[in-house]
Amino acid sequence: MDSINKSMPDISDAIVNGDNDYNEAVLLVNGKSFNDAMDKANSAGDNYNNSLNKLKNIQNKFSSDINDIQEDYIDIVIRELELKIDAVNNLKEAIDCFKVYSNYTGTNYASQANDLMYEATQYQNESNAIVNNNSDLFKQQNFVI
């Protein structure tokens, strides 16, 4: 459990950094700074993938050390990250389209990215609810993202 608890802040930080990078990428796209937007989108994807890999490692190596609530929590955060990675990939496609003035197709990719990110926030809300409803479990063990 100590190993898991030590990993959680890094996982959380990477998700927060990914969210910040994604939001900056969107702002840069809106400002037509496509190269900078792509850099931020790539960074967001790297952060999300880093967190996803660490969570899957915890899931695979330590499943016997966590209880059902924690397992549900990890499953939900993994789903959130998978959606965010899909959103980043769609945003990158949008950026590529906008670079070559294929605005209709770019807008479709951007819209899909937005829908995926919205769906990801639903999972984020669900994981937050698990933490709030089981605060003793999560605070006691520092097992929270």
XYZ file of N, CA, C and O in Angstrom:
580
model
N 0.829 -1.197 0.000
C 0.000 0.000 0.000
C 0.869 1.255 0.000
O 0.517 2.248 -0.626
N 2.018 1.217 0.666
C 2.907 2.381 0.671
C 3.356 2.735 -0.735
O 3.439 3.906 -1.099
N 3.658 1.717 -1.525
C 4.077 1.942 -2.907
C 2.967 2.615 -3.710
O 3.229 3.530 -4.500
N 1.748 2.178 -3.508
C 0.612 2.778 -4.201
C 0.439 4.224 -3.755
O 0.292 5.122 -4.587
N 0.467 4.457 -2.454
C 0.277 5.806 -1.927
C 1.355 6.768 -2.419
O 1.088 7.944 -2.645
N 2.572 6.260 -2.592
C 3.649 7.114 -3.096
C 3.449 7.468 -4.564
O 3.896 8.519 -5.019
N 2.787 6.612 -5.307
C 2.554 6.854 -6.731
C 1.417 7.838 -6.984
O 1.410 8.534 -8.003
N 0.459 7.886 -6.093
C -0.750 8.671 -6.338
C -0.494 10.160 -6.561
O -1.085 10.740 -7.480
N 0.366 10.824 -5.786
C 0.600 12.253 -6.075
C 1.181 12.486 -7.474
O 0.797 13.454 -8.151
N 2.087 11.623 -7.922
C 2.651 11.768 -9.267
C 1.576 11.583 -10.334
O 1.544 12.315 -11.330
N 0.710 10.613 -10.114
C -0.379 10.359 -11.056
C -1.316 11.564 -11.097
O -1.681 12.050 -12.167
N -1.657 12.063 -9.932
C -2.545 13.220 -9.836
C -1.932 14.449 -10.502
O -2.596 15.155 -11.263
N -0.660 14.703 -10.209
C 0.019 15.861 -10.801
C 0.042 15.775 -12.319
O -0.172 16.776 -13.010
N 0.292 14.577 -12.847
C 0.338 14.406 -14.300
C -1.037 14.654 -14.921
O -1.132 15.240 -16.009
N -2.101 14.243 -14.242
C -3.450 14.496 -14.753
C -3.738 15.994 -14.755
O -4.240 16.549 -15.740
N -3.405 16.660 -13.660
C -3.622 18.115 -13.575
C -2.812 18.836 -14.649
O -3.327 19.728 -15.341
N -1.555 18.434 -14.819
C -0.720 19.047 -15.856
C -1.285 18.772 -17.247
O -1.274 19.646 -18.118
N -1.786 17.555 -17.451
C -2.412 17.223 -18.726
C -3.638 18.083 -18.986
O -3.828 18.589 -20.102
N -4.458 18.260 -17.951
C -5.647 19.109 -18.104
C -5.252 20.548 -18.451
O -5.853 21.172 -19.330
N -4.231 21.057 -17.751
C -3.769 22.425 -18.021
C -3.228 22.548 -19.445
O -3.527 23.512 -20.152
N -2.428 21.560 -19.863
C -1.875 21.584 -21.217
C -2.981 21.492 -22.267
O -2.940 22.186 -23.288
N -3.966 20.634 -22.016
C -5.080 20.491 -22.960
C -5.824 21.816 -23.098
O -6.105 22.268 -24.217
N -6.133 22.433 -21.962
C -6.863 23.704 -21.997
C -6.052 24.786 -22.708
O -6.608 25.587 -23.469
N -4.747 24.812 -22.472
C -3.892 25.776 -23.167
C -3.870 25.488 -24.668
O -3.886 26.422 -25.479
N -3.839 24.219 -25.028
C -3.853 23.849 -26.445
C -5.120 24.365 -27.116
O -5.065 24.903 -28.233
N -6.247 24.212 -26.448
C -7.516 24.691 -27.014
C -7.467 26.209 -27.204
O -7.869 26.723 -28.256
N -6.964 26.915 -26.207
C -6.858 28.368 -26.330
C -5.935 28.759 -27.482
O -6.216 29.699 -28.232
N -4.836 28.034 -27.631
C -3.900 28.313 -28.718
C -4.522 28.013 -30.082
O -4.289 28.742 -31.052
N -5.321 26.948 -30.156
C -6.032 26.656 -31.404
C -6.967 27.814 -31.739
O -7.001 28.289 -32.879
N -7.698 28.269 -30.735
C -8.630 29.379 -30.961
C -7.901 30.643 -31.412
O -8.458 31.441 -32.163
N -6.650 30.790 -30.964
C -5.839 31.929 -31.375
C -5.039 31.667 -32.640
O -4.200 32.485 -33.021
N -5.269 30.519 -33.250
C -4.612 30.113 -34.499
C -3.093 29.950 -34.367
O -2.354 30.066 -35.334
N -2.639 29.651 -33.158
C -1.220 29.332 -32.920
C -1.075 27.814 -32.945
O -0.920 27.160 -31.912
N -1.151 27.260 -34.145
C -1.284 25.816 -34.302
C -0.051 25.032 -33.875
O -0.183 23.945 -33.307
N 1.135 25.544 -34.136
C 2.343 24.816 -33.721
C 2.457 24.753 -32.201
O 2.766 23.698 -31.640
N 2.194 25.864 -31.537
C 2.224 25.875 -30.071
C 1.100 25.001 -29.504
O 1.287 24.309 -28.499
N -0.049 25.025 -30.172
C -1.173 24.192 -29.737
C -0.806 22.718 -29.831
O -1.118 21.933 -28.918
N -0.123 22.341 -30.897
C 0.285 20.946 -31.061
C 1.272 20.547 -29.965
O 1.184 19.438 -29.422
N 2.189 21.447 -29.622
C 3.139 21.159 -28.535
C 2.403 20.908 -27.223
O 2.725 19.964 -26.493
N 1.431 21.743 -26.932
C 0.660 21.580 -25.689
C -0.192 20.315 -25.730
O -0.328 19.611 -24.734
N -0.765 20.008 -26.880
C -1.569 18.785 -27.018
C -0.685 17.557 -26.823
O -1.088 16.604 -26.136
N 0.513 17.587 -27.396
C 1.442 16.466 -27.205
C 1.808 16.316 -25.735
O 1.870 15.199 -25.207
N 2.042 17.427 -25.063
C 2.372 17.383 -23.636
C 1.199 16.835 -22.822
O 1.389 16.025 -21.906
N -0.007 17.251 -23.163
C -1.202 16.735 -22.476
C -1.289 15.226 -22.649
O -1.505 14.489 -21.680
N -1.101 14.769 -23.874
C -1.149 13.331 -24.142
C -0.085 12.574 -23.368
O -0.351 11.499 -22.817
N 1.117 13.136 -23.315
C 2.201 12.493 -22.549
C 1.842 12.377 -21.076
O 2.066 11.338 -20.451
N 1.283 13.450 -20.519
C 0.891 13.428 -19.107
C -0.212 12.407 -18.844
O -0.148 11.650 -17.875
N -1.219 12.389 -19.694
C -2.312 11.432 -19.525
C -1.810 9.992 -19.666
O -2.177 9.118 -18.871
N -0.981 9.749 -20.679
C -0.445 8.404 -20.880
C 0.427 7.963 -19.712
O 0.381 6.793 -19.308
N 1.199 8.873 -19.164
C 2.031 8.566 -18.005
C 1.156 8.112 -16.826
O 1.430 7.086 -16.195
N 0.109 8.860 -16.558
C -0.802 8.497 -15.464
C -1.507 7.184 -15.743
O -1.646 6.341 -14.849
N -1.953 7.008 -16.968
C -2.653 5.781 -17.334
C -1.758 4.565 -17.141
O -2.189 3.550 -16.574
N -0.524 4.658 -17.596
C 0.406 3.532 -17.451
C 0.666 3.205 -15.989
O 0.717 2.035 -15.605
N 0.821 4.223 -15.159
C 1.055 3.987 -13.731
C -0.163 3.357 -13.066
O -0.024 2.459 -12.234
N -1.355 3.816 -13.438
C -2.576 3.231 -12.864
C -2.762 1.782 -13.299
O -3.146 0.934 -12.489
N -2.491 1.509 -14.555
C -2.616 0.125 -15.023
C -1.580 -0.772 -14.348
O -1.861 -1.936 -14.052
N -0.412 -0.226 -14.073
C 0.609 -0.972 -13.340
C 0.124 -1.295 -11.929
O 0.268 -2.420 -11.453
N -0.466 -0.312 -11.269
C -1.025 -0.543 -9.928
C -2.122 -1.593 -10.007
O -2.174 -2.510 -9.191
N -2.970 -1.456 -10.985
C -4.086 -2.391 -11.163
C -3.570 -3.823 -11.362
O -4.119 -4.763 -10.799
N -2.524 -3.982 -12.134
C -1.998 -5.308 -12.434
C -1.172 -5.895 -11.297
O -1.264 -7.090 -11.013
N -0.357 -5.082 -10.658
C 0.572 -5.596 -9.647
C -0.006 -5.656 -8.241
O 0.436 -6.465 -7.435
N -0.939 -4.767 -7.949
C -1.369 -4.635 -6.559
C -2.853 -4.891 -6.352
O -3.409 -4.482 -5.337
N -3.498 -5.567 -7.281
C -4.940 -5.766 -7.163
C -5.329 -6.485 -5.875
O -6.406 -6.245 -5.332
N -4.454 -7.324 -5.366
C -4.780 -8.032 -4.126
C -4.619 -7.136 -2.897
O -5.101 -7.479 -1.815
N -3.968 -5.983 -3.048
C -3.723 -5.084 -1.921
C -4.774 -3.989 -1.784
O -4.734 -3.224 -0.826
N -5.692 -3.893 -2.747
C -6.687 -2.836 -2.689
C -8.073 -3.443 -2.541
O -8.313 -4.578 -2.930
N -8.966 -2.659 -1.946
C -10.328 -3.167 -1.748
C -11.207 -2.827 -2.955
O -10.764 -2.164 -3.899
N -12.436 -3.270 -2.917
C -13.343 -3.099 -4.059
C -13.596 -1.632 -4.383
O -13.691 -1.266 -5.566
N -13.701 -0.800 -3.365
C -13.960 0.626 -3.597
C -12.769 1.264 -4.296
O -12.926 2.014 -5.270
N -11.575 0.944 -3.847
C -10.373 1.484 -4.475
C -10.224 0.956 -5.905
O -9.806 1.680 -6.805
N -10.582 -0.288 -6.090
C -10.522 -0.876 -7.429
C -11.495 -0.170 -8.371
O -11.140 0.151 -9.517
N -12.703 0.111 -7.896
C -13.674 0.860 -8.698
C -13.137 2.250 -9.025
O -13.272 2.730 -10.153
N -12.528 2.866 -8.031
C -11.951 4.194 -8.208
C -10.897 4.179 -9.327
O -10.921 5.014 -10.233
N -9.999 3.230 -9.273
C -8.948 3.122 -10.292
C -9.566 2.872 -11.664
O -9.164 3.489 -12.656
N -10.548 1.983 -11.736
C -11.213 1.700 -13.015
C -11.829 2.964 -13.610
O -11.730 3.198 -14.823
N -12.439 3.771 -12.777
C -13.090 4.997 -13.240
C -12.051 6.003 -13.735
O -12.219 6.627 -14.785
N -10.965 6.158 -12.989
C -9.928 7.103 -13.400
C -9.251 6.624 -14.688
O -8.925 7.432 -15.564
N -9.075 5.323 -14.828
C -8.523 4.790 -16.080
C -9.449 5.135 -17.247
O -8.991 5.586 -18.303
N -10.733 4.958 -17.073
C -11.689 5.292 -18.144
C -11.640 6.786 -18.461
O -11.657 7.180 -19.637
N -11.543 7.610 -17.428
C -11.413 9.060 -17.617
C -10.182 9.372 -18.475
O -10.255 10.156 -19.432
N -9.064 8.749 -18.136
C -7.822 9.006 -18.862
C -7.891 8.511 -20.305
O -7.384 9.169 -21.219
N -8.519 7.372 -20.510
C -8.666 6.863 -21.877
C -9.465 7.848 -22.738
O -9.120 8.108 -23.894
N -10.502 8.421 -22.151
C -11.305 9.401 -22.879
C -10.502 10.672 -23.141
O -10.587 11.259 -24.231
N -9.717 11.097 -22.155
C -8.904 12.301 -22.335
C -7.839 12.089 -23.408
O -7.554 13.003 -24.191
N -7.277 10.908 -23.459
C -6.296 10.599 -24.514
C -6.971 10.627 -25.880
O -6.420 11.177 -26.841
N -8.173 10.077 -25.974
C -8.927 10.142 -27.230
C -9.236 11.597 -27.603
O -9.167 11.973 -28.783
N -9.558 12.403 -26.603
C -9.833 13.819 -26.856
C -8.585 14.517 -27.391
O -8.668 15.291 -28.356
N -7.438 14.237 -26.794
C -6.179 14.826 -27.261
C -5.915 14.412 -28.704
O -5.535 15.246 -29.545
N -6.124 13.142 -29.014
C -5.886 12.668 -30.385
C -6.805 13.373 -31.388
O -6.370 13.738 -32.480
N -8.038 13.589 -30.990
C -8.965 14.318 -31.861
C -8.557 15.787 -31.985
O -8.649 16.364 -33.071
N -8.091 16.375 -30.906
C -7.628 17.757 -30.957
C -6.422 17.886 -31.894
O -6.334 18.830 -32.688
N -5.520 16.917 -31.823
C -4.350 16.949 -32.709
C -4.762 16.810 -34.177
O -4.202 17.480 -35.052
N -5.753 15.967 -34.444
C -6.283 15.863 -35.814
C -6.884 17.195 -36.246
O -6.704 17.629 -37.394
N -7.613 17.829 -35.330
C -8.208 19.132 -35.633
C -7.122 20.144 -35.971
O -7.248 20.897 -36.957
N -6.068 20.167 -35.179
C -4.971 21.112 -35.416
C -4.372 20.877 -36.798
O -4.147 21.832 -37.554
N -4.125 19.613 -37.126
C -3.571 19.299 -38.451
C -4.496 19.799 -39.566
O -4.029 20.316 -40.581
N -5.779 19.640 -39.373
C -6.740 20.103 -40.381
C -6.742 21.628 -40.480
O -6.744 22.188 -41.589
N -6.744 22.300 -39.341
C -6.757 23.764 -39.352
C -5.498 24.327 -40.007
O -5.549 25.363 -40.667
N -4.379 23.633 -39.848
C -3.121 24.089 -40.451
C -3.213 24.164 -41.970
O -2.566 25.003 -42.592
N -3.987 23.263 -42.557
C -4.108 23.231 -44.025
C -5.461 23.795 -44.480
O -5.913 23.513 -45.591
N -6.091 24.566 -43.622
C -7.338 25.271 -43.932
C -8.511 24.350 -44.237
O -9.440 24.735 -44.945
N -8.462 23.144 -43.682
C -9.602 22.236 -43.805
C -10.478 22.435 -42.561
O -10.552 21.586 -41.674
N -11.109 23.621 -42.535
C -11.791 24.057 -41.320
C -13.012 23.215 -40.958
O -13.282 22.982 -39.778
N -13.754 22.759 -41.952
C -14.942 21.956 -41.669
C -14.543 20.660 -40.964
O -15.095 20.300 -39.921
N -13.563 19.963 -41.521
C -13.103 18.708 -40.919
C -12.451 18.975 -39.570
O -12.666 18.237 -38.608
N -11.667 20.036 -39.485
C -11.037 20.401 -38.217
C -12.056 20.680 -37.134
O -11.897 20.259 -35.982
N -13.115 21.368 -37.518
C -14.176 21.670 -36.546
C -14.855 20.395 -36.070
O -15.208 20.268 -34.895
N -15.024 19.430 -36.972
C -15.621 18.149 -36.576
C -14.735 17.426 -35.555
O -15.233 16.889 -34.562
N -13.423 17.398 -35.816
C -12.501 16.776 -34.860
C -12.504 17.527 -33.524
O -12.494 16.912 -32.463
N -12.517 18.840 -33.599
C -12.517 19.643 -32.370
C -13.790 19.403 -31.565
O -13.754 19.308 -30.332
N -14.898 19.282 -32.270
C -16.173 19.010 -31.594
C -16.148 17.639 -30.915
O -16.614 17.487 -29.777
N -15.591 16.664 -31.610
C -15.471 15.327 -31.025
C -14.561 15.361 -29.797
O -14.852 14.719 -28.784
N -13.477 16.114 -29.886
C -12.571 16.253 -28.740
C -13.312 16.852 -27.553
O -13.181 16.378 -26.418
N -14.115 17.857 -27.818
C -14.884 18.502 -26.761
C -15.872 17.521 -26.130
O -16.004 17.462 -24.898
N -16.543 16.734 -26.953
C -17.506 15.745 -26.441
C -16.809 14.697 -25.573
O -17.325 14.304 -24.520
N -15.646 14.248 -26.023
C -14.892 13.248 -25.251
C -14.423 13.821 -23.918
O -14.478 13.146 -22.889
N -13.968 15.060 -23.944
C -13.504 15.682 -22.701
C -14.678 15.878 -21.742
O -14.534 15.685 -20.531
N -15.833 16.219 -22.280
C -17.025 16.340 -21.440
C -17.363 15.000 -20.794
O -17.654 14.925 -19.595
N -17.315 13.939 -21.583
C -17.587 12.602 -21.043
C -16.556 12.234 -19.971
O -16.898 11.633 -18.950
N -15.302 12.609 -20.194
C -14.252 12.335 -19.212
C -14.539 13.038 -17.888
O -14.278 12.481 -16.820
N -15.100 14.248 -17.959
C -15.407 14.962 -16.711
C -16.512 14.259 -15.927
O -16.553 14.373 -14.701
N -17.376 13.528 -16.624
C -18.406 12.760 -15.924
C -17.753 11.662 -15.073
O -18.164 11.411 -13.939
N -16.722 11.031 -15.619
C -15.982 10.024 -14.855
C -15.202 10.670 -13.718
O -15.103 10.111 -12.632
N -14.667 11.850 -13.978
C -13.945 12.573 -12.931
C -14.896 12.896 -11.774
O -14.540 12.736 -10.600
N -16.103 13.314 -12.098
C -17.100 13.586 -11.057
C -17.444 12.319 -10.281
O -17.630 12.355 -9.058
N -17.512 11.210 -10.999
C -17.817 9.932 -10.355
C -16.695 9.515 -9.393
O -16.956 9.058 -8.280
N -15.450 9.699 -9.806
C -14.330 9.346 -8.915
C -14.290 10.280 -7.713
O -13.997 9.840 -6.588
N -14.606 11.551 -7.926
C -14.667 12.488 -6.796
C -15.756 12.088 -5.811
O -15.575 12.195 -4.595
N -16.874 11.608 -6.321
C -17.970 11.174 -5.452
C -17.549 9.961 -4.621
O -17.891 9.867 -3.431
N -16.797 9.050 -5.229
C -16.307 7.891 -4.475
C -15.427 8.356 -3.319
O -15.551 7.869 -2.195
N -14.552 9.300 -3.592
C -13.673 9.819 -2.545
C -14.497 10.495 -1.454
O -14.282 10.253 -0.262
N -15.443 11.331 -1.857
C -16.265 12.050 -0.877
C -17.113 11.105 -0.038
O -17.307 11.338 1.160
N -17.612 10.043 -0.644
C -18.459 9.095 0.081
C -17.664 8.106 0.920
O -18.245 7.373 1.725
N -16.362 8.069 0.728
C -15.494 7.142 1.464
C -14.252 7.881 1.976
O -13.137 7.376 1.885
N -14.479 9.060 2.511
C -13.357 9.925 2.876
C -12.414 9.275 3.888
O -11.202 9.467 3.808
N -12.945 8.497 4.811
C -12.073 7.838 5.789
C -11.115 6.869 5.099
O -9.932 6.826 5.415
N -11.618 6.123 4.160
C -10.799 5.158 3.441
C -9.695 5.849 2.649
O -8.541 5.432 2.675
N -10.046 6.912 1.970
C -9.077 7.566 1.105
C -8.108 8.461 1.873
O -6.928 8.493 1.572
N -8.575 9.168 2.875
C -7.675 10.030 3.643
C -6.738 9.217 4.516
O -5.569 9.529 4.652
N -7.239 8.151 5.062
C -6.455 7.294 5.935
C -5.274 6.683 5.175
O -4.187 6.558 5.697
N -5.484 6.330 3.930
C -4.452 5.652 3.169
C -3.806 6.537 2.102
O -2.961 6.072 1.356
N -4.199 7.812 2.045
C -3.678 8.724 1.022
C -3.911 8.216 -0.388
O -3.188 8.569 -1.304
N -4.867 7.347 -0.559
C -5.144 6.700 -1.836
C -6.131 7.549 -2.612
O -7.314 7.269 -2.649
N -5.647 8.609 -3.185
C -6.536 9.487 -3.953
C -5.742 10.170 -5.041
O -4.563 10.468 -4.872
N -6.407 10.380 -6.142
C -5.781 11.076 -7.265
C -6.385 12.460 -7.330
O -7.559 12.638 -7.244
